[in-house]
CSV table of C-alpha atoms and ligand atoms in Angstrom, one decimal:
chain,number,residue,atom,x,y,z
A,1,UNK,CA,25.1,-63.0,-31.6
A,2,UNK,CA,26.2,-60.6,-29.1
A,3,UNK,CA,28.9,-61.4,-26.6
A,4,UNK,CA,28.1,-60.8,-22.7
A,5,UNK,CA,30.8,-58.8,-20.9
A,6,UNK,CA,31.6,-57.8,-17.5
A,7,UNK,CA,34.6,-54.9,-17.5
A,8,UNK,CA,35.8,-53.5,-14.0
A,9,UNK,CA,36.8,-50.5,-14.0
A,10,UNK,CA,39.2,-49.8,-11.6
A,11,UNK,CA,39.4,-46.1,-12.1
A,12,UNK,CA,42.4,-44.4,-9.8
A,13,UNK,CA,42.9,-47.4,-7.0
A,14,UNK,CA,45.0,-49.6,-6.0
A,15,UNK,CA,48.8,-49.2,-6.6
A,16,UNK,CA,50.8,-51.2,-8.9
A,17,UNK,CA,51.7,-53.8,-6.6
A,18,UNK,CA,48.4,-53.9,-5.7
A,19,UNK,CA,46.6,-54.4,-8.7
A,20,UNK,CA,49.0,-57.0,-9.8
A,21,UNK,CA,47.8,-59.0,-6.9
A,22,UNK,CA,43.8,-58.2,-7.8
A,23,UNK,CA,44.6,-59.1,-11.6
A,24,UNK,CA,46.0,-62.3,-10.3
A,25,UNK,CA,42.9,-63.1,-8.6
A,26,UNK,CA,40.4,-62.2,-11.2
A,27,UNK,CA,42.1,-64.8,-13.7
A,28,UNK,CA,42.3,-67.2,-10.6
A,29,UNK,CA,38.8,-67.1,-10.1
A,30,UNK,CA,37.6,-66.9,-13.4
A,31,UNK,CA,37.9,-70.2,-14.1
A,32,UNK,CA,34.7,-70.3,-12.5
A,33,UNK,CA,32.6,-68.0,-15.0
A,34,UNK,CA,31.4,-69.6,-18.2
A,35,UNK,CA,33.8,-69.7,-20.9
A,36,UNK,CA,31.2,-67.1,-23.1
A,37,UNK,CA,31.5,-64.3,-20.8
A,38,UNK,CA,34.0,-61.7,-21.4
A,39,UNK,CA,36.0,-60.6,-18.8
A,40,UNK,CA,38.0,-57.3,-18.8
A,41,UNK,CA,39.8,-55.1,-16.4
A,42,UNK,CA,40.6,-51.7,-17.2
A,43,UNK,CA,43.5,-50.5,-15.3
A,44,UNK,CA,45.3,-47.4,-14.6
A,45,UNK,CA,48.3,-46.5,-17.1
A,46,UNK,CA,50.7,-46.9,-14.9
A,47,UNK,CA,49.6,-50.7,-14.3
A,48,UNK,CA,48.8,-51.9,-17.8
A,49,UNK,CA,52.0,-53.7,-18.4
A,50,UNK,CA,52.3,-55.6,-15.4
A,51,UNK,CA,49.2,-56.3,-15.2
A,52,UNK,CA,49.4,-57.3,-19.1
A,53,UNK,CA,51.7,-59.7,-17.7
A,54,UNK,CA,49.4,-61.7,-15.2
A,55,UNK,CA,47.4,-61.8,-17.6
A,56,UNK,CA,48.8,-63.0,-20.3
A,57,UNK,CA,47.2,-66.7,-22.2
A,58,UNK,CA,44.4,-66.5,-19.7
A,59,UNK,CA,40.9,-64.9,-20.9
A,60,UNK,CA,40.5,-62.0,-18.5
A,61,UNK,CA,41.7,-58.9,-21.9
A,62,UNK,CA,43.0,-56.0,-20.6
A,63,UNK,CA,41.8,-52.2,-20.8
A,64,UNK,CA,43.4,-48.5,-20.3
A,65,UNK,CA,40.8,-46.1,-19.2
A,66,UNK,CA,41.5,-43.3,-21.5
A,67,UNK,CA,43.2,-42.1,-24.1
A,68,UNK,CA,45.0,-39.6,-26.0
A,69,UNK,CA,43.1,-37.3,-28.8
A,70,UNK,CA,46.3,-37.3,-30.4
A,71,UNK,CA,48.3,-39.4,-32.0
A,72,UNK,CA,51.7,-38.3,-30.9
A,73,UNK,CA,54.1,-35.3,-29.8
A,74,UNK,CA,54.3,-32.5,-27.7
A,75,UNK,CA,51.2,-33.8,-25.2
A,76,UNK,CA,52.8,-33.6,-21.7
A,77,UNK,CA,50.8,-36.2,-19.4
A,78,UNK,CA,48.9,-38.0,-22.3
A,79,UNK,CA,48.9,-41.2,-23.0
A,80,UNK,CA,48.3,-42.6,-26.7
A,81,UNK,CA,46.5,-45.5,-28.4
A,82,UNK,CA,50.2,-46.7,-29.9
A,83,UNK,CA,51.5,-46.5,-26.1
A,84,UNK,CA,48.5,-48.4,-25.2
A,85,UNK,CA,48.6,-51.1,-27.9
A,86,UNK,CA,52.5,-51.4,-27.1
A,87,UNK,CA,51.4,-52.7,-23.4
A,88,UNK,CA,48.9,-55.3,-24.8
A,89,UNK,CA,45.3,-53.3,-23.9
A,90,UNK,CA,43.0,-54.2,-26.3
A,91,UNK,CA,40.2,-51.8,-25.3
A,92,UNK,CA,39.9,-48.7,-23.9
A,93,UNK,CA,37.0,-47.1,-21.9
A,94,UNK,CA,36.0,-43.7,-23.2
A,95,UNK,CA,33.5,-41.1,-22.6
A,96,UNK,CA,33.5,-42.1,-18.5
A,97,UNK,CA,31.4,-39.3,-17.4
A,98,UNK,CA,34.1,-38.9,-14.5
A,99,UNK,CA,35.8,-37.9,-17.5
A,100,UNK,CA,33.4,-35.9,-19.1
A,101,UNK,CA,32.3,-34.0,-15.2
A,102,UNK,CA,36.2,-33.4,-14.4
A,103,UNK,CA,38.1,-33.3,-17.0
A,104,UNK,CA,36.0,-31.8,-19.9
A,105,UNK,CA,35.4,-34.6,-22.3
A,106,UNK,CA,33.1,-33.6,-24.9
A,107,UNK,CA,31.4,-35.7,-27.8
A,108,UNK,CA,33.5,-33.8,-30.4
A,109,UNK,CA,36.9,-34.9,-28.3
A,110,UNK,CA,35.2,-38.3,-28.1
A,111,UNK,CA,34.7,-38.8,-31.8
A,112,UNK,CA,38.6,-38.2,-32.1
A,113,UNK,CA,39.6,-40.2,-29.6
A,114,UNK,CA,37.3,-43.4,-30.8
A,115,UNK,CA,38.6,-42.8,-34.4
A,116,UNK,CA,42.1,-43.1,-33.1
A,117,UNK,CA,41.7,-46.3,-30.5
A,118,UNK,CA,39.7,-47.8,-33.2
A,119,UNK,CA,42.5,-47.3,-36.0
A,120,UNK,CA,45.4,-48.7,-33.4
A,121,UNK,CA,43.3,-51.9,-33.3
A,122,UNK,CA,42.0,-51.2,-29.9
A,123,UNK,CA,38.3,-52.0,-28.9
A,124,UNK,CA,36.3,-49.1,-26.8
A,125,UNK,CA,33.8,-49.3,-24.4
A,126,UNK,CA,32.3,-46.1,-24.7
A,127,UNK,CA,30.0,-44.9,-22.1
A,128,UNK,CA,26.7,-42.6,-22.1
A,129,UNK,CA,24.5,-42.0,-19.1
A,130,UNK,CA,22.3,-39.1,-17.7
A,131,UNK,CA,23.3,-37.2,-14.4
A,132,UNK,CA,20.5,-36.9,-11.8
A,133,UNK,CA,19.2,-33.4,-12.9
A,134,UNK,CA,18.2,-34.7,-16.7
A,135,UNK,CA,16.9,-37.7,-15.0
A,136,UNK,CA,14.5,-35.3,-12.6
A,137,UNK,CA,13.3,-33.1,-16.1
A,138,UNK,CA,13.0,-36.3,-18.0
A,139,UNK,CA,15.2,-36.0,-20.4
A,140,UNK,CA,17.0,-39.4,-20.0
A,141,UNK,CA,16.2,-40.8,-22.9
A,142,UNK,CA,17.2,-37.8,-25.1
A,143,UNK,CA,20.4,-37.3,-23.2
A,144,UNK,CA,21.4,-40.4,-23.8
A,145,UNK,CA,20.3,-40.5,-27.5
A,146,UNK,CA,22.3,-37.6,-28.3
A,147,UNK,CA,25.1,-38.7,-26.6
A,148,UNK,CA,25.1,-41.7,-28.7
A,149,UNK,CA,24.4,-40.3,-31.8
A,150,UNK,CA,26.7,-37.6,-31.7
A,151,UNK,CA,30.1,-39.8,-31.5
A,152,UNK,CA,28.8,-43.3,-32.7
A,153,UNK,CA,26.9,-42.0,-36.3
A,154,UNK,CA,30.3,-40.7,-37.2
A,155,UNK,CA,31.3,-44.4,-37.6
A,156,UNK,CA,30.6,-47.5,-40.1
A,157,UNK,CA,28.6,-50.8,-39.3
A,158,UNK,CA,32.5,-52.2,-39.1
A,159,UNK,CA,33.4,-50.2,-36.9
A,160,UNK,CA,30.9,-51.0,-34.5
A,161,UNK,CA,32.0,-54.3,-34.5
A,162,UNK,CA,34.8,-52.9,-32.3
A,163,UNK,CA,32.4,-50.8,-29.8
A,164,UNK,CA,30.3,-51.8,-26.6
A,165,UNK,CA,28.0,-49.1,-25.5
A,166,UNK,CA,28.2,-48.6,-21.5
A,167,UNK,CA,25.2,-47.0,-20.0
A,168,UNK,CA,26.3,-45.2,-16.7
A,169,UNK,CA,23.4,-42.9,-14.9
A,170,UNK,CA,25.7,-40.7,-13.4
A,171,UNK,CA,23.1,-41.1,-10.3
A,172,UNK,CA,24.0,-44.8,-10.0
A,173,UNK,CA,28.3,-44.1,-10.2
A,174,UNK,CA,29.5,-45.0,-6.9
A,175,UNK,CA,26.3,-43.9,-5.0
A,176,UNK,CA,25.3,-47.3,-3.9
A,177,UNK,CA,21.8,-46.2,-6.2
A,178,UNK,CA,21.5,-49.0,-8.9
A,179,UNK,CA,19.0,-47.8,-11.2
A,180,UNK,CA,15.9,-50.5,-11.2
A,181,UNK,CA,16.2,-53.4,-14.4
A,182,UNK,CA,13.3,-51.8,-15.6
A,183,UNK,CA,15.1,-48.3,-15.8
A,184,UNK,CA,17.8,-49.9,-17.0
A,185,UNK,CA,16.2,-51.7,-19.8
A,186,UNK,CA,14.2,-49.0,-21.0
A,187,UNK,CA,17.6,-47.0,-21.7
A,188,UNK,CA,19.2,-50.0,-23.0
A,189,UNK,CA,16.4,-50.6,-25.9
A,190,UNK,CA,16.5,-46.9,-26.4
A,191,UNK,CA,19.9,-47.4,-27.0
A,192,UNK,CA,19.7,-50.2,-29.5
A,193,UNK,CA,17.0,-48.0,-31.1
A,194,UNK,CA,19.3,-45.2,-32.0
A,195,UNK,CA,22.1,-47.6,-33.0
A,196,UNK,CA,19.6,-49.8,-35.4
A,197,UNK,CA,18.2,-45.8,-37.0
A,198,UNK,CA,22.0,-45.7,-38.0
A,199,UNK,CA,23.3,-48.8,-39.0
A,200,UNK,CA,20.5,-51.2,-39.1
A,201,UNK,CA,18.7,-54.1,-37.0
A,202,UNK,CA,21.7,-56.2,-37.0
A,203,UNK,CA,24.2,-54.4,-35.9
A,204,UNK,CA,22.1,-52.8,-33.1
A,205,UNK,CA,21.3,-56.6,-32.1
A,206,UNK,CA,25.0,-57.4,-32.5
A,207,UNK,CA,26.3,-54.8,-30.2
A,208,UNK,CA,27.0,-55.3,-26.7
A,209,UNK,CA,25.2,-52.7,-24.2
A,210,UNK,CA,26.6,-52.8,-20.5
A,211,UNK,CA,25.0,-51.4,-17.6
A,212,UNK,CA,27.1,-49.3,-14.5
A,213,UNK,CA,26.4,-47.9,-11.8
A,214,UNK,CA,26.6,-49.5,-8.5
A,215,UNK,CA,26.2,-53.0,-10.1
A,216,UNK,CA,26.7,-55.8,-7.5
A,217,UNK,CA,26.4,-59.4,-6.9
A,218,UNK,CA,23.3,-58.9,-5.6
A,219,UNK,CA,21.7,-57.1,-8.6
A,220,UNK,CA,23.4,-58.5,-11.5
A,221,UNK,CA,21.2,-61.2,-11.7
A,222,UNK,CA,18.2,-58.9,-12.2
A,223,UNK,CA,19.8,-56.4,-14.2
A,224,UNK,CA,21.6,-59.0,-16.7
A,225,UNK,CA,18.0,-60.9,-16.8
A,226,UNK,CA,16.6,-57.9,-19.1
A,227,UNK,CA,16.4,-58.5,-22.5
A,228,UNK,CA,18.7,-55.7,-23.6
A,229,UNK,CA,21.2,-55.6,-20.9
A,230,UNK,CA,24.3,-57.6,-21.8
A,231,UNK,CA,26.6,-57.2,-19.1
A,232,UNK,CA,28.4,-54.9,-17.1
A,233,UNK,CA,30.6,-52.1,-16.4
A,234,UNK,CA,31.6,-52.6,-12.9
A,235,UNK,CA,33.4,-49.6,-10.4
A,236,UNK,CA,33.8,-50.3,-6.7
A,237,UNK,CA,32.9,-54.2,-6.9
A,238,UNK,CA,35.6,-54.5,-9.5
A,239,UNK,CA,38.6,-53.6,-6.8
A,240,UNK,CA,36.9,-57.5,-4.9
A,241,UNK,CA,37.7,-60.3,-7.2
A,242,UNK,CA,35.4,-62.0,-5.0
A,243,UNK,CA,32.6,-59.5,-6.0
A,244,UNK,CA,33.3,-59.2,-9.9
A,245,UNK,CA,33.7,-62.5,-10.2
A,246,UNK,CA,30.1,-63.3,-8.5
A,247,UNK,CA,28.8,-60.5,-10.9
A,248,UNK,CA,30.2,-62.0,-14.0
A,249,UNK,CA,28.7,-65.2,-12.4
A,250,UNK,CA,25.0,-63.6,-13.1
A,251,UNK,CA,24.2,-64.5,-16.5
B,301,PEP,C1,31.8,-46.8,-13.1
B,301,PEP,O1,32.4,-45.9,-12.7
B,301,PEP,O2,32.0,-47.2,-14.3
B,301,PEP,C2,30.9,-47.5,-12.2
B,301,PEP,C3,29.9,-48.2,-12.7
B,301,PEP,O3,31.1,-47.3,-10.9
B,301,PEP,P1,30.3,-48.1,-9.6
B,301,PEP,O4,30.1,-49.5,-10.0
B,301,PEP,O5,31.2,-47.9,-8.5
B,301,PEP,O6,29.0,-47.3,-9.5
């Protein structure tokens, strides 16, 4: 059985101070969200160990955002999976397509990356989505198929026990444009489609699919309804614990 998540990603807000006081509200109000949802929040670097330490024996896991595609060495500015680990993340988002627009992320750096999070014993959230361009020529639901196939077919059936798939229209990021649950379902069963080709019906039922882009608490409920749709990766509602909390309220 797959599990239902809702992540927030907090991407570069809130300083550390900050944050510490948002983390401390998420686990104060999560108390209120059925004990089967996951809850995550994926900080920046610079706030994963206090933050580790609000929210340590309480279920709200933690996340990094990124990571290194190296191990270790003479990589000014990176950050790696062992540095991670040693904050207590368990997961770390990759393939954001902030990250893949800004900061050239590609599938090949991808595959790296994954391998390396996956053999520190960290969980990924890896995300796929279409920008508004494929979306206009049709090509969603090949975009996102390749995208998947090209960084998860490089890894076993175990491994995927470690991996939630985020789909993220890059029209929906932060635009206030949800796609519709219909839009969003269709992608998501696509989804499962290419991950069952590769690894078979289990695993593809087995793996948790998010959704993000401009998810709120007044769409979750929709959106999480769909029969593909397990949960969420959440941007600008996750910085309210108010907000994600009422989103991870929508199951
Ligand atoms: C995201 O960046 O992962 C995201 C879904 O952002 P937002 O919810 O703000 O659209």
């Amino acid at each position: 059985m797959r599990k239902n998540i809702v992540a927030g990603n907090w991407k570069m807000n809130t300083t550390v101070p900050e944050g510490v006081q948002l983390a401390k509200e998420v686990v104060e109000k999560s108390k209120e969200v059925p004990a089967e949802v996951g809850l995550i929040v994926a900080t920046p670097f610079t706030h994963l160990c206090p933050v580790a330490e609000v929210l340590k024996g309480t279920r709200v896991e933690l996340s990094a955002q990124n990571c290194a595609d190296k191990e270790k060495g003479a990589y000014t500015g990176e950050v790696s999976v062992g540095m991670l680990v040693s904050t207590g993340a368990k997961w770390t988002i990759l393939g954001h397509s902030e990250r893949r627009q800004y900061y050239g992320e590609n599938d090949s750096k991808l595959v790296d990356k994954v391998q390396l999070a996956l053999a520190a014993g960290l969980k990924v959230i890896l995300c796929v989505g279409e920008n508004l361009d494929e979306r206009e020529a049709g090509k969603h639901f090949d975009v996102v198929k390749t995208q998947t196939e090209n960084v998860l077919y490089h890894f076993t059936a175990e491994d995927m026990k470690n991996i939630v798939v985020a789909y993220e229209p890059v029209w929906a990021i932060g635009t206030g444009k949800t796609a519709t649950a219909e839009q969003a379902q269709e992608i998501h069963a696509c989804i499962r489609k290419v991950l069952a080709a590769k690894f078979g019906a289990q695993v593809a039922d087995d793996t948790t699919i998010l959704y993000g882009g401009s998810c709120k608490p007044s769409n979750a409920k929709e959106l999480f309804a769909q029969p593909d749709i397990d949960g969420g990766l959440i941007g600008g509602a996750a910085l309210k614990a108010d907000d994600f909390i009422g989103i991870a309220m929508s199951f």
